[in-house]
mmCIF file with all atom_site columns, C-alpha atoms in Angstrom:
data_model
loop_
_atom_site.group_PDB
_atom_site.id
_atom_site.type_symbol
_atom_site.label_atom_id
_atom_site.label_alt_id
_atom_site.label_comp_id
_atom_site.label_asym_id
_atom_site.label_entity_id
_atom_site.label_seq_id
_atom_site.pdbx_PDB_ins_code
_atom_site.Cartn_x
_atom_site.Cartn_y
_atom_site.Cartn_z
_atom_site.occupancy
_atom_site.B_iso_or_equiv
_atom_site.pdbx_formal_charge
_atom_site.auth_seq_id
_atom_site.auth_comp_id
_atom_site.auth_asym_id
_atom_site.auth_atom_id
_atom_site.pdbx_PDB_model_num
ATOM 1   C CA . UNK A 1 1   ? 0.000   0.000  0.000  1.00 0.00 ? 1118 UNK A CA 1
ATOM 2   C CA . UNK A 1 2   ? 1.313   3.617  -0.845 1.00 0.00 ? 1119 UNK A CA 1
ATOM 3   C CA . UNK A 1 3   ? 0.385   6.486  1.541  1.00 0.00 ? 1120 UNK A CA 1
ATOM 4   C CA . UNK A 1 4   ? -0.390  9.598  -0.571 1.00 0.00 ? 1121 UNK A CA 1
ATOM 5   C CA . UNK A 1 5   ? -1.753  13.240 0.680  1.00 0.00 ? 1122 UNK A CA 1
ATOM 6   C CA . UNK A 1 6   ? -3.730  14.519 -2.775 1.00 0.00 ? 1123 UNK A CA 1
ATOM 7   C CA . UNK A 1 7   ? -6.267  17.016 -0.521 1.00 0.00 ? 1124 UNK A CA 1
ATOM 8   C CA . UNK A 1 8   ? -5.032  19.110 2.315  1.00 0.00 ? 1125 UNK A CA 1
ATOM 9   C CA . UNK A 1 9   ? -3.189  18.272 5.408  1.00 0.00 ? 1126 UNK A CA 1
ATOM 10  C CA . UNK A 1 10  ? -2.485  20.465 8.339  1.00 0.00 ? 1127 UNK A CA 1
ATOM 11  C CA . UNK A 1 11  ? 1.679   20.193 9.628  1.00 0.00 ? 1128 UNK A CA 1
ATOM 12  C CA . UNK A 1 12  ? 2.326   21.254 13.131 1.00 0.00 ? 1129 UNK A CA 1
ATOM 13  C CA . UNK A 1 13  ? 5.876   21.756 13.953 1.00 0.00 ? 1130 UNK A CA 1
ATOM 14  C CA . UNK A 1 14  ? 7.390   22.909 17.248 1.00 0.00 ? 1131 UNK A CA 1
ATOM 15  C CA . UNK A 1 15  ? 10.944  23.821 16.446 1.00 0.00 ? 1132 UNK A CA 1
ATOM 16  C CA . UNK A 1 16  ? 13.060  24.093 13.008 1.00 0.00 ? 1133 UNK A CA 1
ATOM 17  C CA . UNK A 1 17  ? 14.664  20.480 13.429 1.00 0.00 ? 1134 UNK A CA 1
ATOM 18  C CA . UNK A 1 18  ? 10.647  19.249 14.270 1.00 0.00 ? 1135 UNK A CA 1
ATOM 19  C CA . UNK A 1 19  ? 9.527   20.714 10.895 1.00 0.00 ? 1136 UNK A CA 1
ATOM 20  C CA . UNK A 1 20  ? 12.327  19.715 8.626  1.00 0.00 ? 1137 UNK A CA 1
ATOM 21  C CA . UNK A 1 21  ? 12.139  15.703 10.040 1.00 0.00 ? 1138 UNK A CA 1
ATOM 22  C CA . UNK A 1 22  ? 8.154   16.344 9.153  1.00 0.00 ? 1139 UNK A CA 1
ATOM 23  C CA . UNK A 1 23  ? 8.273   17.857 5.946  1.00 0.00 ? 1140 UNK A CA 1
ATOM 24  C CA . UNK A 1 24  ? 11.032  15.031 4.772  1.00 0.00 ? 1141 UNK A CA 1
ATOM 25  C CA . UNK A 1 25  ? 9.241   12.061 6.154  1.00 0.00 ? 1142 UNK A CA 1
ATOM 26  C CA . UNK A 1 26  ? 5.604   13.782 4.286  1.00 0.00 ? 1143 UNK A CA 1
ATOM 27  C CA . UNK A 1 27  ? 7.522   14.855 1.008  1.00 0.00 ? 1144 UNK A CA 1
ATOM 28  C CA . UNK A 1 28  ? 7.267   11.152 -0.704 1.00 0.00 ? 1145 UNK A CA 1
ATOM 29  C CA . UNK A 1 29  ? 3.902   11.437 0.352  1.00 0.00 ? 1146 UNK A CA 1
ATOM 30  C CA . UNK A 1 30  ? 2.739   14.247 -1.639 1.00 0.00 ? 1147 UNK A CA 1
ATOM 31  C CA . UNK A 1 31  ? 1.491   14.240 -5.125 1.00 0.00 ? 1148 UNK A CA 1
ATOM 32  C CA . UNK A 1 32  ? 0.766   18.029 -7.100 1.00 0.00 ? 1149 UNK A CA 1
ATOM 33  C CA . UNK A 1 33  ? -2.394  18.370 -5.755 1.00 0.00 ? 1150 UNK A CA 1
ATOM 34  C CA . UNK A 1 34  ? -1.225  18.211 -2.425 1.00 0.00 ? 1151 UNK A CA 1
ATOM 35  C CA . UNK A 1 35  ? -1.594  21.190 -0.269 1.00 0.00 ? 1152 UNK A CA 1
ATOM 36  C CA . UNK A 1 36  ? 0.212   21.517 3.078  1.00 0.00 ? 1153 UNK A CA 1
ATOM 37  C CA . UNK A 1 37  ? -0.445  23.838 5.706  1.00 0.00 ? 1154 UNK A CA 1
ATOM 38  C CA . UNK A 1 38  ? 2.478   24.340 7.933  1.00 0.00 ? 1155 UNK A CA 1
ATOM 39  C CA . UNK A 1 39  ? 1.793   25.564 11.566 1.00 0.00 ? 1156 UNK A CA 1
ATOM 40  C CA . UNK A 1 40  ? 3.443   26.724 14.668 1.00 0.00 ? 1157 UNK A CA 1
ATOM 41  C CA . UNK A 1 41  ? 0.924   27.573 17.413 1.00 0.00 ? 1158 UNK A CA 1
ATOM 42  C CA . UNK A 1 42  ? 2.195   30.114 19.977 1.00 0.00 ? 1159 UNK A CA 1
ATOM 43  C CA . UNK A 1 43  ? 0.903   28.972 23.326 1.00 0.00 ? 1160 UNK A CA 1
ATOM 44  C CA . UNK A 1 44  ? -0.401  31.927 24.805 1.00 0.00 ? 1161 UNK A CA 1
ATOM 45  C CA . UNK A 1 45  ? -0.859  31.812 28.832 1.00 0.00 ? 1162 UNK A CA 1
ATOM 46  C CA . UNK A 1 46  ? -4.525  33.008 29.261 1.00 0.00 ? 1163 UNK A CA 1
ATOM 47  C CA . UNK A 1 47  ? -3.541  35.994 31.692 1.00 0.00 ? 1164 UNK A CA 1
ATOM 48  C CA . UNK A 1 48  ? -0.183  34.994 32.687 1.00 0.00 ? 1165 UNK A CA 1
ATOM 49  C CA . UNK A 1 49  ? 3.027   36.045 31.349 1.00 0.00 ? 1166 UNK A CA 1
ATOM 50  C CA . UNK A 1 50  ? 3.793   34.522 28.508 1.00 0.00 ? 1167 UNK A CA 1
ATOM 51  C CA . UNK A 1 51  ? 7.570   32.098 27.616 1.00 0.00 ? 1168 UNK A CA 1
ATOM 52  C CA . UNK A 1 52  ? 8.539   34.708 25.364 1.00 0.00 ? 1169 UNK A CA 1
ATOM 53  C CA . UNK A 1 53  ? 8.020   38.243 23.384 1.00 0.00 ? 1170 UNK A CA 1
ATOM 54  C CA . UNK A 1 54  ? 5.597   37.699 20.519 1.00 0.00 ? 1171 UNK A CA 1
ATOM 55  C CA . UNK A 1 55  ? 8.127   39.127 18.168 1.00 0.00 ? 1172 UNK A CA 1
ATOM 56  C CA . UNK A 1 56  ? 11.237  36.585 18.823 1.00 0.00 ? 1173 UNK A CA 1
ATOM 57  C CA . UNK A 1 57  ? 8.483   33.647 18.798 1.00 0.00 ? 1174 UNK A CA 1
ATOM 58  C CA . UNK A 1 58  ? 6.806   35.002 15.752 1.00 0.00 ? 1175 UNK A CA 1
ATOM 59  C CA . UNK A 1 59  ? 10.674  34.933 13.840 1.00 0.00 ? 1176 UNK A CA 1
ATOM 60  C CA . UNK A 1 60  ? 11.050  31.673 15.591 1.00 0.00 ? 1177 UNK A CA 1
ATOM 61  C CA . UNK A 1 61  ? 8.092   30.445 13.214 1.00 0.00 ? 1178 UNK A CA 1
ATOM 62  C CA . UNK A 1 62  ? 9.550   32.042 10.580 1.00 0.00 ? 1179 UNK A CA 1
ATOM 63  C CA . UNK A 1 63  ? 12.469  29.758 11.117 1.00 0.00 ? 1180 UNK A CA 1
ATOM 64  C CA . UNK A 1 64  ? 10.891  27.019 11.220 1.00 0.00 ? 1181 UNK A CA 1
ATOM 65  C CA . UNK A 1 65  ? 8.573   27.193 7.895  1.00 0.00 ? 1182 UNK A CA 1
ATOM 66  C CA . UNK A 1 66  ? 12.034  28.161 6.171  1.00 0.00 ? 1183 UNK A CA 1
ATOM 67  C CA . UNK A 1 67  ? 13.043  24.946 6.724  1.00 0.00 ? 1184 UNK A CA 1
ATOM 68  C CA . UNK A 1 68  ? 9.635   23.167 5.755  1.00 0.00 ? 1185 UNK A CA 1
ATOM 69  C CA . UNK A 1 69  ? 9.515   25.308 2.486  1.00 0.00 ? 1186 UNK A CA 1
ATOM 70  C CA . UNK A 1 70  ? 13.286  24.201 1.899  1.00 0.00 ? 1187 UNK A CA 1
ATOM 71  C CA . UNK A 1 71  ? 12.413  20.962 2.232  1.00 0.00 ? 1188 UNK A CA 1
ATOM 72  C CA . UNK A 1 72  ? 9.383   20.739 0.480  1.00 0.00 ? 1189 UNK A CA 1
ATOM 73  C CA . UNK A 1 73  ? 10.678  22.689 -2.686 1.00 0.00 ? 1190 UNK A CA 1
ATOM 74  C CA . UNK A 1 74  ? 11.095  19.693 -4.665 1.00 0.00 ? 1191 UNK A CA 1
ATOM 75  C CA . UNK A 1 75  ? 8.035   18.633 -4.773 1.00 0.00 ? 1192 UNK A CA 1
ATOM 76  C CA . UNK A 1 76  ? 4.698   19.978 -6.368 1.00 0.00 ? 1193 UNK A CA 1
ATOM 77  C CA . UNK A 1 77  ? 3.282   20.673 -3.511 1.00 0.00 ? 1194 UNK A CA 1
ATOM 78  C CA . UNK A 1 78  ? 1.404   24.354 -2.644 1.00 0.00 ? 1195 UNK A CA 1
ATOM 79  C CA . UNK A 1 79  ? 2.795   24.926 0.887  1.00 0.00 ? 1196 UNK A CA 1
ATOM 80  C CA . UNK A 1 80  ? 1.245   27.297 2.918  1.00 0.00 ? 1197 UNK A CA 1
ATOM 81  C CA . UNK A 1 81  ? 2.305   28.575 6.356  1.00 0.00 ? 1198 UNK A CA 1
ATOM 82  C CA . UNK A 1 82  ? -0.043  30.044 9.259  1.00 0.00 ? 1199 UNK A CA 1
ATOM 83  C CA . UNK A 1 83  ? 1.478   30.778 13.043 1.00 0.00 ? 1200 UNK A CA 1
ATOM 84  C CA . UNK A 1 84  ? -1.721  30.120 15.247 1.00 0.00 ? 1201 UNK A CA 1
ATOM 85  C CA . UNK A 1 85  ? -2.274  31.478 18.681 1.00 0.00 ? 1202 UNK A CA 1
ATOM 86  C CA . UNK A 1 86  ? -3.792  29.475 21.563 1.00 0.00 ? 1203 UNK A CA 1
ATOM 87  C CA . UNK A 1 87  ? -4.230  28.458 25.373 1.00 0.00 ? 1204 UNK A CA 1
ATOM 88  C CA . UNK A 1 88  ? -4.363  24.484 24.323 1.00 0.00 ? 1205 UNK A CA 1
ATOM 89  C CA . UNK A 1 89  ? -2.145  23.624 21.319 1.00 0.00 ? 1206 UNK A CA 1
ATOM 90  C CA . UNK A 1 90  ? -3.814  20.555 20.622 1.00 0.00 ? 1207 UNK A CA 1
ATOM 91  C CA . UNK A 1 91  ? -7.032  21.622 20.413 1.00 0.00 ? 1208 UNK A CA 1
ATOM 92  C CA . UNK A 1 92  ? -5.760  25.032 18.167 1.00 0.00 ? 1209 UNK A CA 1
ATOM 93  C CA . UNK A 1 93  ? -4.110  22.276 15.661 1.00 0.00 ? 1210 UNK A CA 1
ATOM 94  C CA . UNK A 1 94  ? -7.722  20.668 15.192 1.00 0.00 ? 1211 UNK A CA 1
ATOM 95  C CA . UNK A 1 95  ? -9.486  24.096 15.024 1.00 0.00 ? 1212 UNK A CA 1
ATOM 96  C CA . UNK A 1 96  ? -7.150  25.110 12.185 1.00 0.00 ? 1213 UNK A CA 1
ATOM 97  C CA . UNK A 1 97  ? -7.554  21.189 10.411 1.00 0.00 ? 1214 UNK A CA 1
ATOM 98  C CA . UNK A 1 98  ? -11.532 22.169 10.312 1.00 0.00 ? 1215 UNK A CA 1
ATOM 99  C CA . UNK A 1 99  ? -11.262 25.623 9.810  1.00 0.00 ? 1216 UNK A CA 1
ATOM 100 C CA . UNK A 1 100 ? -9.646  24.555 6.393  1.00 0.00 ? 1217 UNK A CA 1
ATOM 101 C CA . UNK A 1 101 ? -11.509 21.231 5.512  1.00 0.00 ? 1218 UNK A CA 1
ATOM 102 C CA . UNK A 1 102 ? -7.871  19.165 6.101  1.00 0.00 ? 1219 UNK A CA 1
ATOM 103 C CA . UNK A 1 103 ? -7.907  15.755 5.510  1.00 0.00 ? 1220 UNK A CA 1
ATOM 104 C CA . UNK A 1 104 ? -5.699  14.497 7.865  1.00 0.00 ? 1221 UNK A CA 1
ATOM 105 C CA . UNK A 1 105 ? -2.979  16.408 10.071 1.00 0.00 ? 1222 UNK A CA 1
ATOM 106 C CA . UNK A 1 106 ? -0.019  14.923 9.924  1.00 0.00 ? 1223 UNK A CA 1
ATOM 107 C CA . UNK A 1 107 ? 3.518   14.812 12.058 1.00 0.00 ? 1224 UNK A CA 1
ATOM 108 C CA . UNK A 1 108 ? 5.875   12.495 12.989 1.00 0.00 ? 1225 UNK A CA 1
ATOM 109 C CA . UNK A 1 109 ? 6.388   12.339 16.906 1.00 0.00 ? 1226 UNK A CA 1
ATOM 110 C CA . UNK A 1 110 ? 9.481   14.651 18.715 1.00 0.00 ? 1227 UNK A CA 1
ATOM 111 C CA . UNK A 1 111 ? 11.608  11.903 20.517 1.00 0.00 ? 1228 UNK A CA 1
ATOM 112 C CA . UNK A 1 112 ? 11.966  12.643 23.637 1.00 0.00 ? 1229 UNK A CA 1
ATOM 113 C CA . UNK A 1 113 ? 12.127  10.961 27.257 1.00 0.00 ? 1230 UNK A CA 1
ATOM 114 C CA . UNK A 1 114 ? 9.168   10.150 29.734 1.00 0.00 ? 1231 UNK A CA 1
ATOM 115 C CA . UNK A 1 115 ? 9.938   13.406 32.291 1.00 0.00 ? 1232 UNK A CA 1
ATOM 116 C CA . UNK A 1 116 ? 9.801   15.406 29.225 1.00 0.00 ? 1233 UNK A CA 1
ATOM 117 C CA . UNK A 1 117 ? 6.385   14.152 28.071 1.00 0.00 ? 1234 UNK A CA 1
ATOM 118 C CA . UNK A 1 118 ? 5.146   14.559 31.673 1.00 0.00 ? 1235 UNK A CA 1
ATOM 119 C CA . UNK A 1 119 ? 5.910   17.951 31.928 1.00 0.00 ? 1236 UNK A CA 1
ATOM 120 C CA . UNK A 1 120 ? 4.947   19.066 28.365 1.00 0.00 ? 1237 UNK A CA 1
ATOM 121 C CA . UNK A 1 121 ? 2.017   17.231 28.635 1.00 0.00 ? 1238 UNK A CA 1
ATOM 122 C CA . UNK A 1 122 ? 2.660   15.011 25.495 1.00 0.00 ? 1239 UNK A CA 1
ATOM 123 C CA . UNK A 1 123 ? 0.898   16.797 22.826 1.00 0.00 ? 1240 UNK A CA 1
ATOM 124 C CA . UNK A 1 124 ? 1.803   13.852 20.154 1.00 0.00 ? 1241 UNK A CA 1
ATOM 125 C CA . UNK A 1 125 ? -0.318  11.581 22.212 1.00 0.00 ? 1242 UNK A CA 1
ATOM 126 C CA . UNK A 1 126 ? -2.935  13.981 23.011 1.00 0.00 ? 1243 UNK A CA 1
ATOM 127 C CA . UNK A 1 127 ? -3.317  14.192 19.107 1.00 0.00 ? 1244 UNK A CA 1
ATOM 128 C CA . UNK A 1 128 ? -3.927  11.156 18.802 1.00 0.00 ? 1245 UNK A CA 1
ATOM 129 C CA . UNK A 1 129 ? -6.231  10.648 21.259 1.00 0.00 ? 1246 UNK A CA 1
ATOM 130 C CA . UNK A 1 130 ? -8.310  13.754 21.384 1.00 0.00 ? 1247 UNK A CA 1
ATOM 131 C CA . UNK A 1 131 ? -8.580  13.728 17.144 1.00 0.00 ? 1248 UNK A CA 1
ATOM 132 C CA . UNK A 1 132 ? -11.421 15.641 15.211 1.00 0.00 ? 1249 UNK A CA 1
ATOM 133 C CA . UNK A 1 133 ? -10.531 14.902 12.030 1.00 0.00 ? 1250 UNK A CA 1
ATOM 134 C CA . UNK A 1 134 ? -7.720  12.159 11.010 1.00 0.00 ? 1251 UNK A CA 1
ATOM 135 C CA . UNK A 1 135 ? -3.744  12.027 12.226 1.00 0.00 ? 1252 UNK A CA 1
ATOM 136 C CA . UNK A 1 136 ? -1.183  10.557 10.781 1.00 0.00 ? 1253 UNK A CA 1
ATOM 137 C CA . UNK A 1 137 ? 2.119   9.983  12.723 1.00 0.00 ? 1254 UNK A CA 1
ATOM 138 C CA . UNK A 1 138 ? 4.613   9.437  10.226 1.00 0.00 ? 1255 UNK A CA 1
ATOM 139 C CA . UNK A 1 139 ? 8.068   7.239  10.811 1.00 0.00 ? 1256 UNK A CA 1
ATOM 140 C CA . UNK A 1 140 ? 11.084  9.065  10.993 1.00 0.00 ? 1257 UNK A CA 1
ATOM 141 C CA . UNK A 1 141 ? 13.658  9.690  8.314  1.00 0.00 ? 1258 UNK A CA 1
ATOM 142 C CA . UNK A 1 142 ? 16.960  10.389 7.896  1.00 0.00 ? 1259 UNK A CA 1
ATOM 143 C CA . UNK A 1 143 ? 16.291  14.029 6.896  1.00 0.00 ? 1260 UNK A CA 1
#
């Protein structure tokens, strides 16, 4: 069986490294009527004090579709890019999948250790579980 993306799938990516190990795992994927919407949400505190000015997180975004568009530029793909804003990130990735009639959203899952998930609250599983509309955890590749 061959996994291929010909509608529109929603990308979230949390750091540069995050979005370059998606886009290269999704790229094979793709076919030219493939749209992807690449995302960052910026995790706003609801009335606290936020991690970080907006500006250096906004450029921090920046960053990191850079290296999505780099890596998708090979294929026919239309790549679009969209920082979101939110309280939950989880729940603003699945707003922005329904907002624009995705068909799946699709990631591959940070590695990381079981103190970090427990203290970040392990939005890859939360994805999974908590899904609106269909996810796709892609393997890994050597990007």
């Amino acid at each position: 069986m061959t996994l291929t993306f010909d509608g529109t799938v929603v990308v979230p990516a949390a750091d540069p490294d995050d979005g370059e190990r998606t886009a290269a795992a999704l790229a094979p994927h793709l076919t030219p009527t493939s749209t992807v919407i690449a995302v960052n949400v910026i995790e706003k505190s609801g009335g606290g004090i936020d991690k970080a000015p907006m500006e250096q997180r906004e450029e921090y975004a920046d960053e990191i579709f850079e290296r999505i568009r780099r890596t998708l530029e090979t294929t026919d793909a239309t790549v679009e890019t969209d920082v979101l804003y939110g309280t939950d990130i989880v729940e603003r990735i699945f707003d922005e999948a329904r907002d624009r009639d995705a068909d799946a959203v699709v990631f591959t899952a940070r590695e990381g250790n079981r103190l970090a998930e427990l203290l970040t609250g392990d939005v890859a599983r939360r994805m999974v579980k908590e899904a609106s509309v269909p996810v796709v955890a892609l393997p890994q590749t050597d990007a």
